[in-house]
mmCIF file of N, CA and C in Angstrom:
data_model
loop_
_atom_site.group_PDB
_atom_site.id
_atom_site.type_symbol
_atom_site.label_atom_id
_atom_site.label_comp_id
_atom_site.label_asym_id
_atom_site.label_seq_id
_atom_site.Cartn_x
_atom_site.Cartn_y
_atom_site.Cartn_z
ATOM 1 N N MET A 1 -3.330 -1.082 -10.575
ATOM 2 C CA MET A 1 -4.467 -0.536 -11.282
ATOM 3 C C MET A 1 -4.756 0.847 -10.711
ATOM 4 N N GLU A 2 -5.350 1.670 -11.525
ATOM 5 C CA GLU A 2 -5.692 3.008 -11.063
ATOM 6 C C GLU A 2 -7.143 3.049 -10.618
ATOM 7 N N ALA A 3 -7.377 3.852 -9.601
ATOM 8 C CA ALA A 3 -8.727 4.053 -9.083
ATOM 9 C C ALA A 3 -8.869 5.522 -8.714
ATOM 10 N N LYS A 4 -10.070 5.911 -8.376
ATOM 11 C CA LYS A 4 -10.345 7.269 -7.895
ATOM 12 C C LYS A 4 -10.723 7.185 -6.432
ATOM 13 N N TYR A 5 -10.152 8.090 -5.637
ATOM 14 C CA TYR A 5 -10.472 8.200 -4.221
ATOM 15 C C TYR A 5 -10.481 9.679 -3.885
ATOM 16 N N LYS A 6 -11.595 10.158 -3.396
ATOM 17 C CA LYS A 6 -11.764 11.586 -3.097
ATOM 18 C C LYS A 6 -11.395 12.445 -4.308
ATOM 19 N N ASN A 7 -11.881 12.022 -5.477
ATOM 20 C CA ASN A 7 -11.679 12.719 -6.748
ATOM 21 C C ASN A 7 -10.219 12.822 -7.176
ATOM 22 N N LYS A 8 -9.354 11.967 -6.645
ATOM 23 C CA LYS A 8 -7.946 11.949 -7.041
ATOM 24 C C LYS A 8 -7.582 10.553 -7.528
ATOM 25 N N SER A 9 -6.680 10.502 -8.493
ATOM 26 C CA SER A 9 -6.195 9.218 -8.993
ATOM 27 C C SER A 9 -5.246 8.595 -7.980
ATOM 28 N N VAL A 10 -5.424 7.310 -7.732
ATOM 29 C CA VAL A 10 -4.549 6.575 -6.823
ATOM 30 C C VAL A 10 -4.163 5.252 -7.474
ATOM 31 N N GLU A 11 -3.003 4.752 -7.098
ATOM 32 C CA GLU A 11 -2.527 3.455 -7.583
ATOM 33 C C GLU A 11 -2.815 2.424 -6.507
ATOM 34 N N ILE A 12 -3.523 1.361 -6.887
ATOM 35 C CA ILE A 12 -3.910 0.336 -5.915
ATOM 36 C C ILE A 12 -3.564 -1.046 -6.449
ATOM 37 N N TRP A 13 -3.513 -1.996 -5.545
ATOM 38 C CA TRP A 13 -3.332 -3.404 -5.907
ATOM 39 C C TRP A 13 -4.157 -4.234 -4.949
ATOM 40 N N GLU A 14 -4.988 -5.135 -5.495
ATOM 41 C CA GLU A 14 -5.729 -6.061 -4.647
ATOM 42 C C GLU A 14 -4.762 -7.148 -4.199
ATOM 43 N N ILE A 15 -4.596 -7.277 -2.896
ATOM 44 C CA ILE A 15 -3.639 -8.225 -2.335
ATOM 45 C C ILE A 15 -4.071 -9.645 -2.670
ATOM 46 N N SER A 16 -3.172 -10.355 -3.342
ATOM 47 C CA SER A 16 -3.458 -11.715 -3.787
ATOM 48 C C SER A 16 -2.144 -12.416 -4.101
ATOM 49 N N LYS A 17 -2.142 -13.717 -3.926
ATOM 50 C CA LYS A 17 -0.972 -14.498 -4.321
ATOM 51 C C LYS A 17 -1.056 -14.919 -5.785
ATOM 52 N N THR A 18 -2.231 -14.757 -6.402
ATOM 53 C CA THR A 18 -2.431 -15.288 -7.750
ATOM 54 C C THR A 18 -2.763 -14.248 -8.811
ATOM 55 N N ASN A 19 -3.245 -13.061 -8.444
ATOM 56 C CA ASN A 19 -3.629 -12.108 -9.486
ATOM 57 C C ASN A 19 -2.398 -11.422 -10.082
ATOM 58 N N GLU A 20 -2.604 -10.702 -11.159
ATOM 59 C CA GLU A 20 -1.515 -10.012 -11.848
ATOM 60 C C GLU A 20 -0.923 -8.929 -10.944
ATOM 61 N N GLN A 21 0.394 -8.834 -10.960
ATOM 62 C CA GLN A 21 1.088 -7.835 -10.149
ATOM 63 C C GLN A 21 1.632 -6.739 -11.056
ATOM 64 N N PRO A 22 1.296 -5.476 -10.756
ATOM 65 C CA PRO A 22 1.901 -4.391 -11.517
ATOM 66 C C PRO A 22 3.411 -4.346 -11.248
ATOM 67 N N ASP A 23 4.129 -3.629 -12.086
ATOM 68 C CA ASP A 23 5.587 -3.560 -11.957
ATOM 69 C C ASP A 23 6.037 -3.081 -10.584
ATOM 70 N N TRP A 24 5.322 -2.104 -10.004
ATOM 71 C CA TRP A 24 5.758 -1.575 -8.705
ATOM 72 C C TRP A 24 5.612 -2.625 -7.603
ATOM 73 N N VAL A 25 4.640 -3.529 -7.736
ATOM 74 C CA VAL A 25 4.474 -4.614 -6.761
ATOM 75 C C VAL A 25 5.612 -5.625 -6.927
ATOM 76 N N LYS A 26 5.910 -5.994 -8.167
ATOM 77 C CA LYS A 26 7.019 -6.919 -8.424
ATOM 78 C C LYS A 26 8.325 -6.368 -7.860
ATOM 79 N N GLN A 27 8.563 -5.082 -8.091
ATOM 80 C CA GLN A 27 9.786 -4.446 -7.593
ATOM 81 C C GLN A 27 9.806 -4.426 -6.066
ATOM 82 N N ALA A 28 8.663 -4.168 -5.447
ATOM 83 C CA ALA A 28 8.583 -4.132 -3.980
ATOM 84 C C ALA A 28 8.877 -5.504 -3.377
ATOM 85 N N PHE A 29 8.405 -6.575 -4.009
ATOM 86 C CA PHE A 29 8.745 -7.925 -3.541
ATOM 87 C C PHE A 29 10.244 -8.176 -3.707
ATOM 88 N N LYS A 30 10.784 -7.757 -4.840
ATOM 89 C CA LYS A 30 12.207 -7.962 -5.124
ATOM 90 C C LYS A 30 13.087 -7.257 -4.088
ATOM 91 N N GLU A 31 12.669 -6.075 -3.648
ATOM 92 C CA GLU A 31 13.443 -5.287 -2.687
ATOM 93 C C GLU A 31 13.039 -5.573 -1.238
ATOM 94 N N ASN A 32 12.194 -6.592 -1.043
ATOM 95 C CA ASN A 32 11.735 -7.015 0.290
ATOM 96 C C ASN A 32 10.913 -5.962 1.029
ATOM 97 N N TYR A 33 10.263 -5.066 0.295
ATOM 98 C CA TYR A 33 9.315 -4.136 0.915
ATOM 99 C C TYR A 33 7.975 -4.831 1.133
ATOM 100 N N LEU A 34 7.740 -5.896 0.368
ATOM 101 C CA LEU A 34 6.555 -6.738 0.530
ATOM 102 C C LEU A 34 7.031 -8.162 0.785
ATOM 103 N N SER A 35 6.407 -8.839 1.747
ATOM 104 C CA SER A 35 6.748 -10.242 2.001
ATOM 105 C C SER A 35 5.540 -10.950 2.598
ATOM 106 N N TRP A 36 5.392 -12.217 2.217
ATOM 107 C CA TRP A 36 4.275 -13.026 2.695
ATOM 108 C C TRP A 36 4.602 -13.691 4.020
ATOM 109 N N TYR A 37 3.653 -13.682 4.924
ATOM 110 C CA TYR A 37 3.671 -14.443 6.167
ATOM 111 C C TYR A 37 2.395 -15.267 6.161
ATOM 112 N N ASP A 38 2.506 -16.500 5.676
ATOM 113 C CA ASP A 38 1.348 -17.352 5.405
ATOM 114 C C ASP A 38 0.444 -16.630 4.411
ATOM 115 N N ASP A 39 -0.789 -16.302 4.795
ATOM 116 C CA ASP A 39 -1.699 -15.598 3.886
ATOM 117 C C ASP A 39 -1.830 -14.117 4.223
ATOM 118 N N ARG A 40 -0.872 -13.576 4.941
ATOM 119 C CA ARG A 40 -0.862 -12.144 5.257
ATOM 120 C C ARG A 40 0.348 -11.512 4.590
ATOM 121 N N LEU A 41 0.166 -10.287 4.148
ATOM 122 C CA LEU A 41 1.229 -9.558 3.473
ATOM 123 C C LEU A 41 1.797 -8.505 4.412
ATOM 124 N N LYS A 42 3.107 -8.562 4.635
ATOM 125 C CA LYS A 42 3.795 -7.558 5.440
ATOM 126 C C LYS A 42 4.319 -6.495 4.480
ATOM 127 N N ILE A 43 4.009 -5.231 4.784
ATOM 128 C CA ILE A 43 4.296 -4.128 3.876
ATOM 129 C C ILE A 43 5.132 -3.081 4.598
ATOM 130 N N LEU A 44 6.312 -2.778 4.047
ATOM 131 C CA LEU A 44 7.116 -1.669 4.551
ATOM 132 C C LEU A 44 6.661 -0.432 3.790
ATOM 133 N N LEU A 45 5.767 0.337 4.404
ATOM 134 C CA LEU A 45 5.120 1.451 3.712
ATOM 135 C C LEU A 45 6.102 2.523 3.269
ATOM 136 N N THR A 46 7.120 2.791 4.063
ATOM 137 C CA THR A 46 8.053 3.859 3.716
ATOM 138 C C THR A 46 8.988 3.470 2.583
ATOM 139 N N GLY A 47 9.075 2.190 2.253
ATOM 140 C CA GLY A 47 9.957 1.757 1.185
ATOM 141 C C GLY A 47 9.325 1.813 -0.185
ATOM 142 N N ILE A 48 8.004 1.773 -0.245
ATOM 143 C CA ILE A 48 7.302 1.739 -1.523
ATOM 144 C C ILE A 48 6.814 3.141 -1.862
ATOM 145 N N ASN A 49 7.287 3.663 -2.988
ATOM 146 C CA ASN A 49 6.830 4.969 -3.460
ATOM 147 C C ASN A 49 6.856 6.015 -2.346
ATOM 148 N N PRO A 50 7.998 6.203 -1.667
ATOM 149 C CA PRO A 50 8.031 7.119 -0.524
ATOM 150 C C PRO A 50 7.949 8.583 -0.940
ATOM 151 N N THR A 51 7.269 9.368 -0.124
ATOM 152 C CA THR A 51 7.250 10.820 -0.286
ATOM 153 C C THR A 51 7.402 11.437 1.092
ATOM 154 N N ALA A 52 8.009 12.610 1.141
ATOM 155 C CA ALA A 52 8.206 13.273 2.431
ATOM 156 C C ALA A 52 6.869 13.571 3.101
ATOM 157 N N LYS A 53 5.894 14.035 2.320
ATOM 158 C CA LYS A 53 4.582 14.363 2.881
ATOM 159 C C LYS A 53 3.944 13.136 3.516
ATOM 160 N N ARG A 54 3.990 12.002 2.814
ATOM 161 C CA ARG A 54 3.394 10.786 3.350
ATOM 162 C C ARG A 54 4.177 10.290 4.556
ATOM 163 N N ASN A 55 5.498 10.388 4.522
ATOM 164 C CA ASN A 55 6.295 9.939 5.653
ATOM 165 C C ASN A 55 6.007 10.761 6.902
ATOM 166 N N ILE A 56 5.802 12.052 6.735
ATOM 167 C CA ILE A 56 5.423 12.887 7.883
ATOM 168 C C ILE A 56 4.068 12.433 8.401
ATOM 169 N N LYS A 57 3.136 12.188 7.487
ATOM 170 C CA LYS A 57 1.803 11.718 7.870
ATOM 171 C C LYS A 57 1.899 10.411 8.644
ATOM 172 N N LEU A 58 2.794 9.526 8.236
ATOM 173 C CA LEU A 58 2.964 8.253 8.922
ATOM 174 C C LEU A 58 3.759 8.402 10.217
ATOM 175 N N GLY A 59 4.313 9.581 10.455
ATOM 176 C CA GLY A 59 5.010 9.831 11.712
ATOM 177 C C GLY A 59 6.385 9.223 11.804
ATOM 178 N N ILE A 60 7.077 9.123 10.679
ATOM 179 C CA ILE A 60 8.382 8.485 10.736
ATOM 180 C C ILE A 60 9.525 9.409 10.307
ATOM 181 N N MET A 61 9.255 10.651 10.039
ATOM 182 C CA MET A 61 10.304 11.558 9.605
ATOM 183 C C MET A 61 11.314 11.774 10.723
ATOM 184 N N ASN A 62 12.561 11.934 10.380
ATOM 185 C CA ASN A 62 13.655 12.207 11.320
ATOM 186 C C ASN A 62 13.870 11.104 12.346
ATOM 187 N N GLY A 63 13.594 9.859 11.968
ATOM 188 C CA GLY A 63 13.920 8.735 12.844
ATOM 189 C C GLY A 63 13.023 8.573 14.047
ATOM 190 N N ILE A 64 11.858 9.178 14.066
ATOM 191 C CA ILE A 64 10.928 9.005 15.179
ATOM 192 C C ILE A 64 10.412 7.576 15.144
ATOM 193 N N LEU A 65 10.504 6.884 16.282
ATOM 194 C CA LEU A 65 10.024 5.505 16.350
ATOM 195 C C LEU A 65 8.849 5.417 17.297
ATOM 196 N N SER A 66 7.868 4.625 16.925
ATOM 197 C CA SER A 66 6.718 4.414 17.800
ATOM 198 C C SER A 66 6.237 2.983 17.628
ATOM 199 N N VAL A 67 5.145 2.630 18.297
ATOM 200 C CA VAL A 67 4.599 1.282 18.185
ATOM 201 C C VAL A 67 4.269 0.990 16.723
ATOM 202 N N GLY A 68 4.630 -0.198 16.281
ATOM 203 C CA GLY A 68 4.362 -0.580 14.902
ATOM 204 C C GLY A 68 5.476 -0.211 13.954
ATOM 205 N N GLN A 69 6.526 0.395 14.467
ATOM 206 C CA GLN A 69 7.635 0.773 13.620
ATOM 207 C C GLN A 69 8.893 0.068 14.091
ATOM 208 N N GLY A 70 9.763 -0.151 13.165
ATOM 209 C CA GLY A 70 11.067 -0.709 13.490
ATOM 210 C C GLY A 70 12.127 0.225 12.978
ATOM 211 N N PHE A 71 13.347 -0.225 13.001
ATOM 212 C CA PHE A 71 14.427 0.633 12.539
ATOM 213 C C PHE A 71 14.340 0.895 11.050
ATOM 214 N N GLY A 72 13.615 0.046 10.324
ATOM 215 C CA GLY A 72 13.491 0.224 8.889
ATOM 216 C C GLY A 72 12.304 1.060 8.474
ATOM 217 N N GLY A 73 11.379 1.364 9.352
ATOM 218 C CA GLY A 73 10.220 2.161 8.998
ATOM 219 C C GLY A 73 8.932 1.572 9.514
ATOM 220 N N THR A 74 7.834 2.018 8.935
ATOM 221 C CA THR A 74 6.501 1.628 9.362
ATOM 222 C C THR A 74 6.009 0.431 8.554
ATOM 223 N N TYR A 75 5.542 -0.599 9.258
ATOM 224 C CA TYR A 75 4.999 -1.791 8.616
ATOM 225 C C TYR A 75 3.484 -1.827 8.773
ATOM 226 N N ALA A 76 2.836 -2.390 7.768
ATOM 227 C CA ALA A 76 1.401 -2.664 7.836
ATOM 228 C C ALA A 76 1.213 -4.108 7.399
ATOM 229 N N MET A 77 0.115 -4.695 7.804
ATOM 230 C CA MET A 77 -0.223 -6.057 7.399
ATOM 231 C C MET A 77 -1.524 -6.008 6.603
ATOM 232 N N GLY A 78 -1.565 -6.757 5.523
ATOM 233 C CA GLY A 78 -2.764 -6.849 4.711
ATOM 234 C C GLY A 78 -3.142 -8.298 4.488
ATOM 235 N N ASP A 79 -4.418 -8.547 4.409
ATOM 236 C CA ASP A 79 -4.927 -9.891 4.150
ATOM 237 C C ASP A 79 -5.275 -10.033 2.673
ATOM 238 N N ILE A 80 -5.297 -11.261 2.196
ATOM 239 C CA ILE A 80 -5.726 -11.511 0.825
ATOM 240 C C ILE A 80 -7.142 -10.951 0.661
ATOM 241 N N GLY A 81 -7.343 -10.175 -0.405
ATOM 242 C CA GLY A 81 -8.635 -9.538 -0.653
ATOM 243 C C GLY A 81 -8.665 -8.078 -0.246
ATOM 244 N N ASP A 82 -7.749 -7.661 0.643
ATOM 245 C CA ASP A 82 -7.612 -6.244 0.970
ATOM 246 C C ASP A 82 -6.958 -5.535 -0.214
ATOM 247 N N PHE A 83 -6.903 -4.222 -0.143
ATOM 248 C CA PHE A 83 -6.271 -3.433 -1.194
ATOM 249 C C PHE A 83 -5.137 -2.620 -0.604
ATOM 250 N N LEU A 84 -4.042 -2.541 -1.351
ATOM 251 C CA LEU A 84 -2.919 -1.691 -0.984
ATOM 252 C C LEU A 84 -3.029 -0.425 -1.813
ATOM 253 N N ASP A 85 -3.320 0.686 -1.150
ATOM 254 C CA ASP A 85 -3.372 2.002 -1.791
ATOM 255 C C ASP A 85 -1.990 2.603 -1.603
ATOM 256 N N ILE A 86 -1.147 2.461 -2.602
ATOM 257 C CA ILE A 86 0.232 2.899 -2.465
ATOM 258 C C ILE A 86 0.352 4.412 -2.542
ATOM 259 N N THR A 87 -0.572 5.070 -3.203
ATOM 260 C CA THR A 87 -0.538 6.529 -3.290
ATOM 261 C C THR A 87 -0.695 7.152 -1.914
ATOM 262 N N ASN A 88 -1.598 6.612 -1.109
ATOM 263 C CA ASN A 88 -1.840 7.141 0.232
ATOM 264 C C ASN A 88 -1.134 6.335 1.318
ATOM 265 N N GLY A 89 -0.442 5.279 0.932
ATOM 266 C CA GLY A 89 0.346 4.495 1.875
ATOM 267 C C GLY A 89 -0.473 3.805 2.944
ATOM 268 N N ARG A 90 -1.497 3.039 2.509
ATOM 269 C CA ARG A 90 -2.326 2.349 3.496
ATOM 270 C C ARG A 90 -2.978 1.112 2.903
ATOM 271 N N VAL A 91 -3.360 0.232 3.803
ATOM 272 C CA VAL A 91 -4.096 -0.974 3.440
ATOM 273 C C VAL A 91 -5.559 -0.722 3.763
ATOM 274 N N ILE A 92 -6.435 -1.071 2.822
ATOM 275 C CA ILE A 92 -7.864 -0.851 3.034
ATOM 276 C C ILE A 92 -8.623 -2.155 2.805
ATOM 277 N N SER A 93 -9.705 -2.306 3.524
ATOM 278 C CA SER A 93 -10.530 -3.510 3.385
ATOM 279 C C SER A 93 -11.322 -3.454 2.078
ATOM 280 N N LYS A 94 -11.767 -4.614 1.633
ATOM 281 C CA LYS A 94 -12.588 -4.685 0.421
ATOM 282 C C LYS A 94 -13.880 -3.890 0.609
ATOM 283 N N LYS A 95 -14.467 -3.968 1.800
ATOM 284 C CA LYS A 95 -15.704 -3.237 2.097
ATOM 285 C C LYS A 95 -15.482 -1.728 1.964
ATOM 286 N N TYR A 96 -14.389 -1.220 2.535
ATOM 287 C CA TYR A 96 -14.085 0.209 2.451
ATOM 288 C C TYR A 96 -13.807 0.595 0.997
ATOM 289 N N PHE A 97 -13.079 -0.263 0.287
ATOM 290 C CA PHE A 97 -12.767 0.004 -1.110
ATOM 291 C C PHE A 97 -14.042 0.160 -1.930
ATOM 292 N N LYS A 98 -14.965 -0.778 -1.781
ATOM 293 C CA LYS A 98 -16.209 -0.735 -2.556
ATOM 294 C C LYS A 98 -17.038 0.506 -2.251
ATOM 295 N N LYS A 99 -16.939 1.007 -1.033
ATOM 296 C CA LYS A 99 -17.737 2.158 -0.630
ATOM 297 C C LYS A 99 -17.101 3.493 -1.039
ATOM 298 N N HIS A 100 -15.769 3.587 -1.026
ATOM 299 C CA HIS A 100 -15.110 4.886 -1.183
ATOM 300 C C HIS A 100 -14.245 5.044 -2.435
ATOM 301 N N TYR A 101 -13.939 3.966 -3.127
ATOM 302 C CA TYR A 101 -13.085 4.026 -4.314
ATOM 303 C C TYR A 101 -13.892 3.589 -5.526
ATOM 304 N N TYR A 102 -13.446 3.993 -6.696
ATOM 305 C CA TYR A 102 -13.992 3.376 -7.896
ATOM 306 C C TYR A 102 -12.884 3.238 -8.935
ATOM 307 N N ILE A 103 -12.991 2.176 -9.725
ATOM 308 C CA ILE A 103 -11.983 1.855 -10.727
ATOM 309 C C ILE A 103 -12.118 2.826 -11.890
ATOM 310 N N LYS A 104 -10.982 3.369 -12.312
ATOM 311 C CA LYS A 104 -10.977 4.295 -13.439
ATOM 312 C C LYS A 104 -11.184 3.542 -14.743
ATOM 313 N N ILE A 105 -11.978 4.143 -15.615
ATOM 314 C CA ILE A 105 -12.143 3.648 -16.974
ATOM 315 C C ILE A 105 -11.038 4.308 -17.805
ATOM 316 N N ASP A 106 -10.555 3.648 -18.843
ATOM 317 C CA ASP A 106 -9.418 4.148 -19.625
ATOM 318 C C ASP A 106 -9.553 5.590 -20.089
ATOM 319 N N ASP A 107 -10.755 6.033 -20.451
ATOM 320 C CA ASP A 107 -10.906 7.391 -20.979
ATOM 321 C C ASP A 107 -11.253 8.420 -19.906
ATOM 322 N N GLU A 108 -11.100 8.104 -18.641
ATOM 323 C CA GLU A 108 -11.380 9.072 -17.569
ATOM 324 C C GLU A 108 -10.154 9.906 -17.295
#
């Protein structure tokens, strides 16, 4: 679904095992960029909708490894009810989402 964050359009998905999944989420599961660990979602951020700018921001350009990263890239964990902001490459809480994002209406 699309939302607005800091006056910019972003693509988000509310993490859930039961709600509708957009095509990019289905593809990410198929390519193992998303995987469930009980009720937590493991997310390979660099595999989903990667951009050089975002990868630099995440600190993984040119094979730099740090805590929280593996040989495949940077992972994040999300809980059911959190939101995956794929445009900015981050997981956000429902509380943060309600305060800083808003859902776009079709004619916006």
